[in-house]
Amino acid sequence: MATWANLGLQDSSSPLMEQLNFFHDHTLLILTMITILVGYIMGMLLFNKFTNRYLLHGQTIEIIWTVLPAIILMFIAFPSLRLLYLMDEINTPSITLKSIGHQWYWSYEYSDFLNLEFDSYMIPTNELETNGFRLLDVDNRIVLPMNNQIRILVTATDVLHSWTVPSLGVKVDATPGRLNQINFLINRPGLFFGQCSEICGANHSFMPIVIESIPMNYFIKWITSMTN
């Protein structure tokens, strides 16, 4: 989860988010190099007194400063397109979870099991325990097994919402009358926090998401206890 004065991205908890972090660093390095080069050239133009009265055209330099940015853009575009296709790839899922956005809470249905569904509301500050996270903890957490392909189906009943968990690299719009899906894999146990990322009314800030990632044997025990 994001902590105080955290200016960077959250630690990745899925292979997809790891790749997004790498792409961010890769693009930032290219932008830093461009900024330094352009800043250096502008500084030289401002502070040196050399001039060439007979310079009318420079086809060579014009070709260079047209072709070079195009090559640099390709170094950004190809990794970006690769990631876009990877994010849309749906592998064979072990578990399917349906997430339904409401004003202002989430409902979850485990589609692979009978009668396993619940609502998830934010815990109000006055009911929060000492070790709870204000505006982020919920009364019913999503429980998912780690190291398994998970498919999330996302929709809404009233207005637009957006189901977002930054550390997993997941952000899906919840649209009334439409079923969106995304696939991810959690590669470590823990609690992962997210929030609705589409302005959906007065209590938009108060519909958080909490995923509890646990090993498969504990997940089977949890499922058994919930369905009995």
PDB file of C-alpha atoms in Angstrom:
ATOM      1  CA  MET A   1       0.000   0.000   0.000  1.00  0.00           C
ATOM      2  CA  ALA A   2       1.040   3.618  -0.402  1.00  0.00           C
ATOM      3  CA  THR A   3       2.759   5.105   2.656  1.00  0.00           C
ATOM      4  CA  TRP A   4       3.445   8.637   3.838  1.00  0.00           C
ATOM      5  CA  ALA A   5       5.582  10.686   1.383  1.00  0.00           C
ATOM      6  CA  ASN A   6       5.774   7.763  -1.050  1.00  0.00           C
ATOM      7  CA  LEU A   7       6.391   9.487  -4.389  1.00  0.00           C
ATOM      8  CA  GLY A   8       7.166   6.355  -6.413  1.00  0.00           C
ATOM      9  CA  LEU A   9       5.068   3.400  -7.482  1.00  0.00           C
ATOM     10  CA  GLN A  10       4.031   0.775  -4.947  1.00  0.00           C
ATOM     11  CA  ASP A  11       6.018  -2.461  -4.667  1.00  0.00           C
ATOM     12  CA  SER A  12       4.755  -4.919  -7.250  1.00  0.00           C
ATOM     13  CA  SER A  13       2.811  -7.983  -6.122  1.00  0.00           C
ATOM     14  CA  SER A  14       2.226  -9.478  -9.561  1.00  0.00           C
ATOM     15  CA  PRO A  15       4.386 -10.184 -12.638  1.00  0.00           C
ATOM     16  CA  LEU A  16       2.358  -7.652 -14.634  1.00  0.00           C
ATOM     17  CA  MET A  17       3.016  -4.827 -12.169  1.00  0.00           C
ATOM     18  CA  GLU A  18       6.703  -5.777 -12.162  1.00  0.00           C
ATOM     19  CA  GLN A  19       6.787  -5.287 -15.939  1.00  0.00           C
ATOM     20  CA  LEU A  20       4.947  -1.958 -15.586  1.00  0.00           C
ATOM     21  CA  ASN A  21       7.560  -0.817 -13.057  1.00  0.00           C
ATOM     22  CA  PHE A  22      10.367  -1.766 -15.462  1.00  0.00           C
ATOM     23  CA  PHE A  23       8.651   0.102 -18.300  1.00  0.00           C
ATOM     24  CA  HIS A  24       8.226   3.180 -16.090  1.00  0.00           C
ATOM     25  CA  ASP A  25      11.958   3.181 -15.254  1.00  0.00           C
ATOM     26  CA  HIS A  26      12.902   2.574 -18.902  1.00  0.00           C
ATOM     27  CA  THR A  27      10.760   5.507 -20.131  1.00  0.00           C
ATOM     28  CA  LEU A  28      11.941   7.780 -17.325  1.00  0.00           C
ATOM     29  CA  LEU A  29      15.581   7.128 -18.278  1.00  0.00           C
ATOM     30  CA  ILE A  30      14.869   8.094 -21.921  1.00  0.00           C
ATOM     31  CA  LEU A  31      13.030  11.268 -20.801  1.00  0.00           C
ATOM     32  CA  THR A  32      15.928  12.193 -18.481  1.00  0.00           C
ATOM     33  CA  MET A  33      18.439  11.806 -21.331  1.00  0.00           C
ATOM     34  CA  ILE A  34      16.287  13.954 -23.662  1.00  0.00           C
ATOM     35  CA  THR A  35      15.860  16.656 -20.986  1.00  0.00           C
ATOM     36  CA  ILE A  36      19.616  16.818 -20.304  1.00  0.00           C
ATOM     37  CA  LEU A  37      20.490  16.943 -24.032  1.00  0.00           C
ATOM     38  CA  VAL A  38      17.920  19.654 -24.867  1.00  0.00           C
ATOM     39  CA  GLY A  39      18.881  21.646 -21.745  1.00  0.00           C
ATOM     40  CA  TYR A  40      22.571  21.473 -22.704  1.00  0.00           C
ATOM     41  CA  ILE A  41      21.863  22.640 -26.296  1.00  0.00           C
ATOM     42  CA  MET A  42      19.672  25.518 -25.083  1.00  0.00           C
ATOM     43  CA  GLY A  43      22.364  26.565 -22.605  1.00  0.00           C
ATOM     44  CA  MET A  44      25.006  26.548 -25.333  1.00  0.00           C
ATOM     45  CA  LEU A  45      22.793  28.655 -27.605  1.00  0.00           C
ATOM     46  CA  LEU A  46      22.159  31.208 -24.871  1.00  0.00           C
ATOM     47  CA  PHE A  47      25.692  31.592 -23.569  1.00  0.00           C
ATOM     48  CA  ASN A  48      28.054  31.283 -26.539  1.00  0.00           C
ATOM     49  CA  LYS A  49      28.706  34.209 -28.910  1.00  0.00           C
ATOM     50  CA  PHE A  50      29.585  32.234 -32.040  1.00  0.00           C
ATOM     51  CA  THR A  51      27.574  32.909 -35.194  1.00  0.00           C
ATOM     52  CA  ASN A  52      27.715  31.878 -38.840  1.00  0.00           C
ATOM     53  CA  ARG A  53      26.548  34.606 -41.202  1.00  0.00           C
ATOM     54  CA  TYR A  54      26.643  32.323 -44.243  1.00  0.00           C
ATOM     55  CA  LEU A  55      24.548  29.415 -42.859  1.00  0.00           C
ATOM     56  CA  LEU A  56      21.383  29.243 -44.992  1.00  0.00           C
ATOM     57  CA  HIS A  57      20.375  25.581 -44.575  1.00  0.00           C
ATOM     58  CA  GLY A  58      21.598  22.417 -42.847  1.00  0.00           C
ATOM     59  CA  GLN A  59      20.003  19.364 -44.400  1.00  0.00           C
ATOM     60  CA  THR A  60      22.209  16.910 -42.525  1.00  0.00           C
ATOM     61  CA  ILE A  61      21.307  18.211 -39.058  1.00  0.00           C
ATOM     62  CA  GLU A  62      17.621  18.437 -40.046  1.00  0.00           C
ATOM     63  CA  ILE A  63      17.646  14.772 -41.059  1.00  0.00           C
ATOM     64  CA  ILE A  64      19.330  13.867 -37.758  1.00  0.00           C
ATOM     65  CA  TRP A  65      16.860  15.753 -35.566  1.00  0.00           C
ATOM     66  CA  THR A  66      13.920  14.263 -37.481  1.00  0.00           C
ATOM     67  CA  VAL A  67      15.075  10.623 -37.581  1.00  0.00           C
ATOM     68  CA  LEU A  68      16.577  10.444 -34.059  1.00  0.00           C
ATOM     69  CA  PRO A  69      13.318  11.343 -32.185  1.00  0.00           C
ATOM     70  CA  ALA A  70      11.448   8.791 -34.341  1.00  0.00           C
ATOM     71  CA  ILE A  71      13.911   6.062 -33.288  1.00  0.00           C
ATOM     72  CA  ILE A  72      13.612   7.129 -29.629  1.00  0.00           C
ATOM     73  CA  LEU A  73       9.793   6.944 -29.876  1.00  0.00           C
ATOM     74  CA  MET A  74      10.099   3.399 -31.216  1.00  0.00           C
ATOM     75  CA  PHE A  75      12.119   2.438 -28.112  1.00  0.00           C
ATOM     76  CA  ILE A  76       9.135   3.633 -26.039  1.00  0.00           C
ATOM     77  CA  ALA A  77       6.332   2.364 -28.323  1.00  0.00           C
ATOM     78  CA  PHE A  78       7.389  -1.284 -28.729  1.00  0.00           C
ATOM     79  CA  PRO A  79       7.664  -2.122 -24.987  1.00  0.00           C
ATOM     80  CA  SER A  80       4.423  -0.185 -24.403  1.00  0.00           C
ATOM     81  CA  LEU A  81       2.507  -2.177 -27.045  1.00  0.00           C
ATOM     82  CA  ARG A  82       3.918  -5.434 -25.666  1.00  0.00           C
ATOM     83  CA  LEU A  83       2.600  -4.541 -22.215  1.00  0.00           C
ATOM     84  CA  LEU A  84      -0.806  -3.504 -23.572  1.00  0.00           C
ATOM     85  CA  TYR A  85      -1.243  -6.912 -25.203  1.00  0.00           C
ATOM     86  CA  LEU A  86       0.023  -8.709 -22.084  1.00  0.00           C
ATOM     87  CA  MET A  87      -2.548  -6.872 -19.952  1.00  0.00           C
ATOM     88  CA  ASP A  88      -5.371  -8.031 -22.267  1.00  0.00           C
ATOM     89  CA  GLU A  89      -4.181 -11.638 -22.323  1.00  0.00           C
ATOM     90  CA  ILE A  90      -6.570 -13.998 -20.530  1.00  0.00           C
ATOM     91  CA  ASN A  91      -4.866 -17.192 -19.352  1.00  0.00           C
ATOM     92  CA  THR A  92      -6.817 -20.191 -18.106  1.00  0.00           C
ATOM     93  CA  PRO A  93      -8.080 -18.933 -14.713  1.00  0.00           C
ATOM     94  CA  SER A  94      -8.133 -21.084 -11.568  1.00  0.00           C
ATOM     95  CA  ILE A  95     -10.725 -18.841  -9.905  1.00  0.00           C
ATOM     96  CA  THR A  96     -13.281 -16.356 -11.201  1.00  0.00           C
ATOM     97  CA  LEU A  97     -14.407 -13.472  -8.994  1.00  0.00           C
ATOM     98  CA  LYS A  98     -17.230 -11.115  -9.959  1.00  0.00           C
ATOM     99  CA  SER A  99     -17.024  -7.587  -8.588  1.00  0.00           C
ATOM    100  CA  ILE A 100     -20.119  -5.357  -8.696  1.00  0.00           C
ATOM    101  CA  GLY A 101     -19.866  -1.638  -7.970  1.00  0.00           C
ATOM    102  CA  HIS A 102     -22.656   0.138  -6.081  1.00  0.00           C
ATOM    103  CA  GLN A 103     -23.068   3.600  -4.574  1.00  0.00           C
ATOM    104  CA  TRP A 104     -20.965   3.283  -2.408  1.00  0.00           C
ATOM    105  CA  TYR A 105     -19.727  -0.234  -1.733  1.00  0.00           C
ATOM    106  CA  TRP A 106     -18.596  -3.356  -3.617  1.00  0.00           C
ATOM    107  CA  SER A 107     -20.339  -6.734  -3.908  1.00  0.00           C
ATOM    108  CA  TYR A 108     -18.378  -9.894  -4.669  1.00  0.00           C
ATOM    109  CA  GLU A 109     -19.477 -13.257  -6.060  1.00  0.00           C
ATOM    110  CA  TYR A 110     -17.255 -16.328  -6.281  1.00  0.00           C
ATOM    111  CA  SER A 111     -18.735 -17.724  -9.486  1.00  0.00           C
ATOM    112  CA  ASP A 112     -17.094 -21.171  -9.137  1.00  0.00           C
ATOM    113  CA  PHE A 113     -18.927 -21.897  -5.853  1.00  0.00           C
ATOM    114  CA  LEU A 114     -22.595 -22.011  -4.912  1.00  0.00           C
ATOM    115  CA  ASN A 115     -24.036 -19.218  -2.740  1.00  0.00           C
ATOM    116  CA  LEU A 116     -20.711 -17.528  -1.982  1.00  0.00           C
ATOM    117  CA  GLU A 117     -21.303 -13.797  -2.240  1.00  0.00           C
ATOM    118  CA  PHE A 118     -21.021 -10.833   0.118  1.00  0.00           C
ATOM    119  CA  ASP A 119     -20.997  -7.044   0.307  1.00  0.00           C
ATOM    120  CA  SER A 120     -17.852  -5.151   1.265  1.00  0.00           C
ATOM    121  CA  TYR A 121     -18.266  -1.817   3.080  1.00  0.00           C
ATOM    122  CA  MET A 122     -15.612   0.531   4.393  1.00  0.00           C
ATOM    123  CA  ILE A 123     -15.219   0.371   8.180  1.00  0.00           C
ATOM    124  CA  PRO A 124     -16.113   3.831   9.594  1.00  0.00           C
ATOM    125  CA  THR A 125     -13.357   5.611  11.517  1.00  0.00           C
ATOM    126  CA  ASN A 126     -15.254   5.410  14.832  1.00  0.00           C
ATOM    127  CA  GLU A 127     -15.509   1.591  14.513  1.00  0.00           C
ATOM    128  CA  LEU A 128     -11.921   1.040  13.378  1.00  0.00           C
ATOM    129  CA  GLU A 129      -9.579  -1.063  15.485  1.00  0.00           C
ATOM    130  CA  THR A 130      -6.199   0.295  16.584  1.00  0.00           C
ATOM    131  CA  ASN A 131      -4.285  -1.615  13.892  1.00  0.00           C
ATOM    132  CA  GLY A 132      -6.778  -0.773  11.103  1.00  0.00           C
ATOM    133  CA  PHE A 133      -6.152   1.554   8.169  1.00  0.00           C
ATOM    134  CA  ARG A 134      -8.404   4.611   8.032  1.00  0.00           C
ATOM    135  CA  LEU A 135     -10.517   4.875   4.841  1.00  0.00           C
ATOM    136  CA  LEU A 136      -8.924   1.659   3.508  1.00  0.00           C
ATOM    137  CA  ASP A 137     -10.128  -1.260   5.657  1.00  0.00           C
ATOM    138  CA  VAL A 138     -13.363  -3.108   4.899  1.00  0.00           C
ATOM    139  CA  ASP A 139     -15.662  -5.405   6.874  1.00  0.00           C
ATOM    140  CA  ASN A 140     -15.422  -8.267   4.327  1.00  0.00           C
ATOM    141  CA  ARG A 141     -12.139  -8.760   2.492  1.00  0.00           C
ATOM    142  CA  ILE A 142     -11.667 -10.571  -0.808  1.00  0.00           C
ATOM    143  CA  VAL A 143      -9.680 -13.755  -0.156  1.00  0.00           C
ATOM    144  CA  LEU A 144      -7.685 -15.130  -3.107  1.00  0.00           C
ATOM    145  CA  PRO A 145      -5.026 -17.841  -3.484  1.00  0.00           C
ATOM    146  CA  MET A 146      -1.489 -16.766  -4.370  1.00  0.00           C
ATOM    147  CA  ASN A 147       0.395 -18.134  -7.415  1.00  0.00           C
ATOM    148  CA  ASN A 148      -2.841 -18.862  -9.280  1.00  0.00           C
ATOM    149  CA  GLN A 149      -4.347 -17.215 -12.346  1.00  0.00           C
ATOM    150  CA  ILE A 150      -7.356 -15.179 -11.218  1.00  0.00           C
ATOM    151  CA  ARG A 151     -10.023 -13.660 -13.444  1.00  0.00           C
ATOM    152  CA  ILE A 152     -12.009 -10.650 -12.249  1.00  0.00           C
ATOM    153  CA  LEU A 153     -15.331  -9.810 -13.910  1.00  0.00           C
ATOM    154  CA  VAL A 154     -16.278  -6.203 -13.182  1.00  0.00           C
ATOM    155  CA  THR A 155     -19.617  -4.450 -13.614  1.00  0.00           C
ATOM    156  CA  ALA A 156     -21.803  -1.865 -11.838  1.00  0.00           C
ATOM    157  CA  THR A 157     -25.469  -1.435 -10.990  1.00  0.00           C
ATOM    158  CA  ASP A 158     -25.866   2.349 -10.954  1.00  0.00           C
ATOM    159  CA  VAL A 159     -23.049   4.645 -12.163  1.00  0.00           C
ATOM    160  CA  LEU A 160     -19.473   4.275 -13.448  1.00  0.00           C
ATOM    161  CA  HIS A 161     -16.941   2.911 -10.955  1.00  0.00           C
ATOM    162  CA  SER A 162     -13.368   1.679 -11.388  1.00  0.00           C
ATOM    163  CA  TRP A 163     -11.965  -1.384  -9.588  1.00  0.00           C
ATOM    164  CA  THR A 164      -8.309  -0.554  -8.916  1.00  0.00           C
ATOM    165  CA  VAL A 165      -5.515  -2.258  -6.972  1.00  0.00           C
ATOM    166  CA  PRO A 166      -2.228  -0.411  -7.724  1.00  0.00           C
ATOM    167  CA  SER A 167       0.233  -3.011  -6.371  1.00  0.00           C
ATOM    168  CA  LEU A 168      -1.269  -5.632  -8.728  1.00  0.00           C
ATOM    169  CA  GLY A 169      -1.303  -3.309 -11.736  1.00  0.00           C
ATOM    170  CA  VAL A 170      -5.075  -3.766 -12.063  1.00  0.00           C
ATOM    171  CA  LYS A 171      -7.566  -1.049 -13.052  1.00  0.00           C
ATOM    172  CA  VAL A 172     -10.904  -1.999 -14.632  1.00  0.00           C
ATOM    173  CA  ASP A 173     -13.887   0.253 -15.316  1.00  0.00           C
ATOM    174  CA  ALA A 174     -17.161  -0.932 -13.799  1.00  0.00           C
ATOM    175  CA  THR A 175     -19.860   0.055 -16.290  1.00  0.00           C
ATOM    176  CA  PRO A 176     -23.613  -0.592 -15.833  1.00  0.00           C
ATOM    177  CA  GLY A 177     -24.839  -3.134 -18.388  1.00  0.00           C
ATOM    178  CA  ARG A 178     -21.317  -4.172 -19.378  1.00  0.00           C
ATOM    179  CA  LEU A 179     -19.060  -6.956 -18.097  1.00  0.00           C
ATOM    180  CA  ASN A 180     -15.319  -6.193 -18.220  1.00  0.00           C
ATOM    181  CA  GLN A 181     -12.675  -8.737 -17.303  1.00  0.00           C
ATOM    182  CA  ILE A 182      -9.003  -8.807 -16.409  1.00  0.00           C
ATOM    183  CA  ASN A 183      -6.567 -11.524 -15.448  1.00  0.00           C
ATOM    184  CA  PHE A 184      -3.768 -11.389 -12.869  1.00  0.00           C
ATOM    185  CA  LEU A 185      -1.571 -13.518 -10.628  1.00  0.00           C
ATOM    186  CA  ILE A 186      -0.577 -12.596  -7.052  1.00  0.00           C
ATOM    187  CA  ASN A 187       2.973 -13.773  -6.362  1.00  0.00           C
ATOM    188  CA  ARG A 188       3.167 -13.211  -2.605  1.00  0.00           C
ATOM    189  CA  PRO A 189       0.910 -13.395   0.455  1.00  0.00           C
ATOM    190  CA  GLY A 190      -0.355 -10.260   2.165  1.00  0.00           C
ATOM    191  CA  LEU A 191      -2.985  -7.538   2.143  1.00  0.00           C
ATOM    192  CA  PHE A 192      -3.378  -5.406  -0.965  1.00  0.00           C
ATOM    193  CA  PHE A 193      -5.394  -2.193  -0.847  1.00  0.00           C
ATOM    194  CA  GLY A 194      -7.203  -0.340  -3.604  1.00  0.00           C
ATOM    195  CA  GLN A 195      -9.976   2.175  -4.123  1.00  0.00           C
ATOM    196  CA  CYS A 196     -12.608   3.176  -6.648  1.00  0.00           C
ATOM    197  CA  SER A 197     -10.806   5.301  -9.260  1.00  0.00           C
ATOM    198  CA  GLU A 198     -13.771   6.794 -11.091  1.00  0.00           C
ATOM    199  CA  ILE A 199     -15.665   9.707  -9.531  1.00  0.00           C
ATOM    200  CA  CYS A 200     -19.040   8.123  -8.721  1.00  0.00           C
ATOM    201  CA  GLY A 201     -20.796  10.533  -6.379  1.00  0.00           C
ATOM    202  CA  ALA A 202     -20.668  11.937  -2.862  1.00  0.00           C
ATOM    203  CA  ASN A 203     -19.018   8.927  -1.176  1.00  0.00           C
ATOM    204  CA  HIS A 204     -16.631   8.053  -4.007  1.00  0.00           C
ATOM    205  CA  SER A 205     -13.673   8.198  -1.583  1.00  0.00           C
ATOM    206  CA  PHE A 206     -15.270   5.708   0.795  1.00  0.00           C
ATOM    207  CA  MET A 207     -15.493   2.432  -1.155  1.00  0.00           C
ATOM    208  CA  PRO A 208     -12.083   0.779  -0.732  1.00  0.00           C
ATOM    209  CA  ILE A 209     -10.957  -2.664  -1.911  1.00  0.00           C
ATOM    210  CA  VAL A 210      -8.937  -5.108   0.210  1.00  0.00           C
ATOM    211  CA  ILE A 211      -7.497  -8.360  -1.162  1.00  0.00           C
ATOM    212  CA  GLU A 212      -6.100 -10.939   1.238  1.00  0.00           C
ATOM    213  CA  SER A 213      -3.679 -13.245  -0.572  1.00  0.00           C
ATOM    214  CA  ILE A 214      -3.113 -16.643   1.085  1.00  0.00           C
ATOM    215  CA  PRO A 215      -1.656 -20.054   0.085  1.00  0.00           C
ATOM    216  CA  MET A 216      -4.024 -22.446  -1.720  1.00  0.00           C
ATOM    217  CA  ASN A 217      -4.447 -24.888   1.206  1.00  0.00           C
ATOM    218  CA  TYR A 218      -5.626 -22.027   3.480  1.00  0.00           C
ATOM    219  CA  PHE A 219      -7.893 -20.759   0.681  1.00  0.00           C
ATOM    220  CA  ILE A 220      -9.575 -24.192   0.428  1.00  0.00           C
ATOM    221  CA  LYS A 221     -10.168 -24.136   4.204  1.00  0.00           C
ATOM    222  CA  TRP A 222     -11.660 -20.630   3.949  1.00  0.00           C
ATOM    223  CA  ILE A 223     -13.939 -21.656   1.065  1.00  0.00           C
ATOM    224  CA  THR A 224     -15.082 -24.721   3.030  1.00  0.00           C
ATOM    225  CA  SER A 225     -15.901 -22.628   6.096  1.00  0.00           C
ATOM    226  CA  MET A 226     -17.794 -20.049   4.001  1.00  0.00           C
ATOM    227  CA  THR A 227     -19.893 -22.550   2.040  1.00  0.00           C
ATOM    228  CA  ASN A 228     -20.823 -24.819   4.978  1.00  0.00           C
TER     229      ASN A 228
END
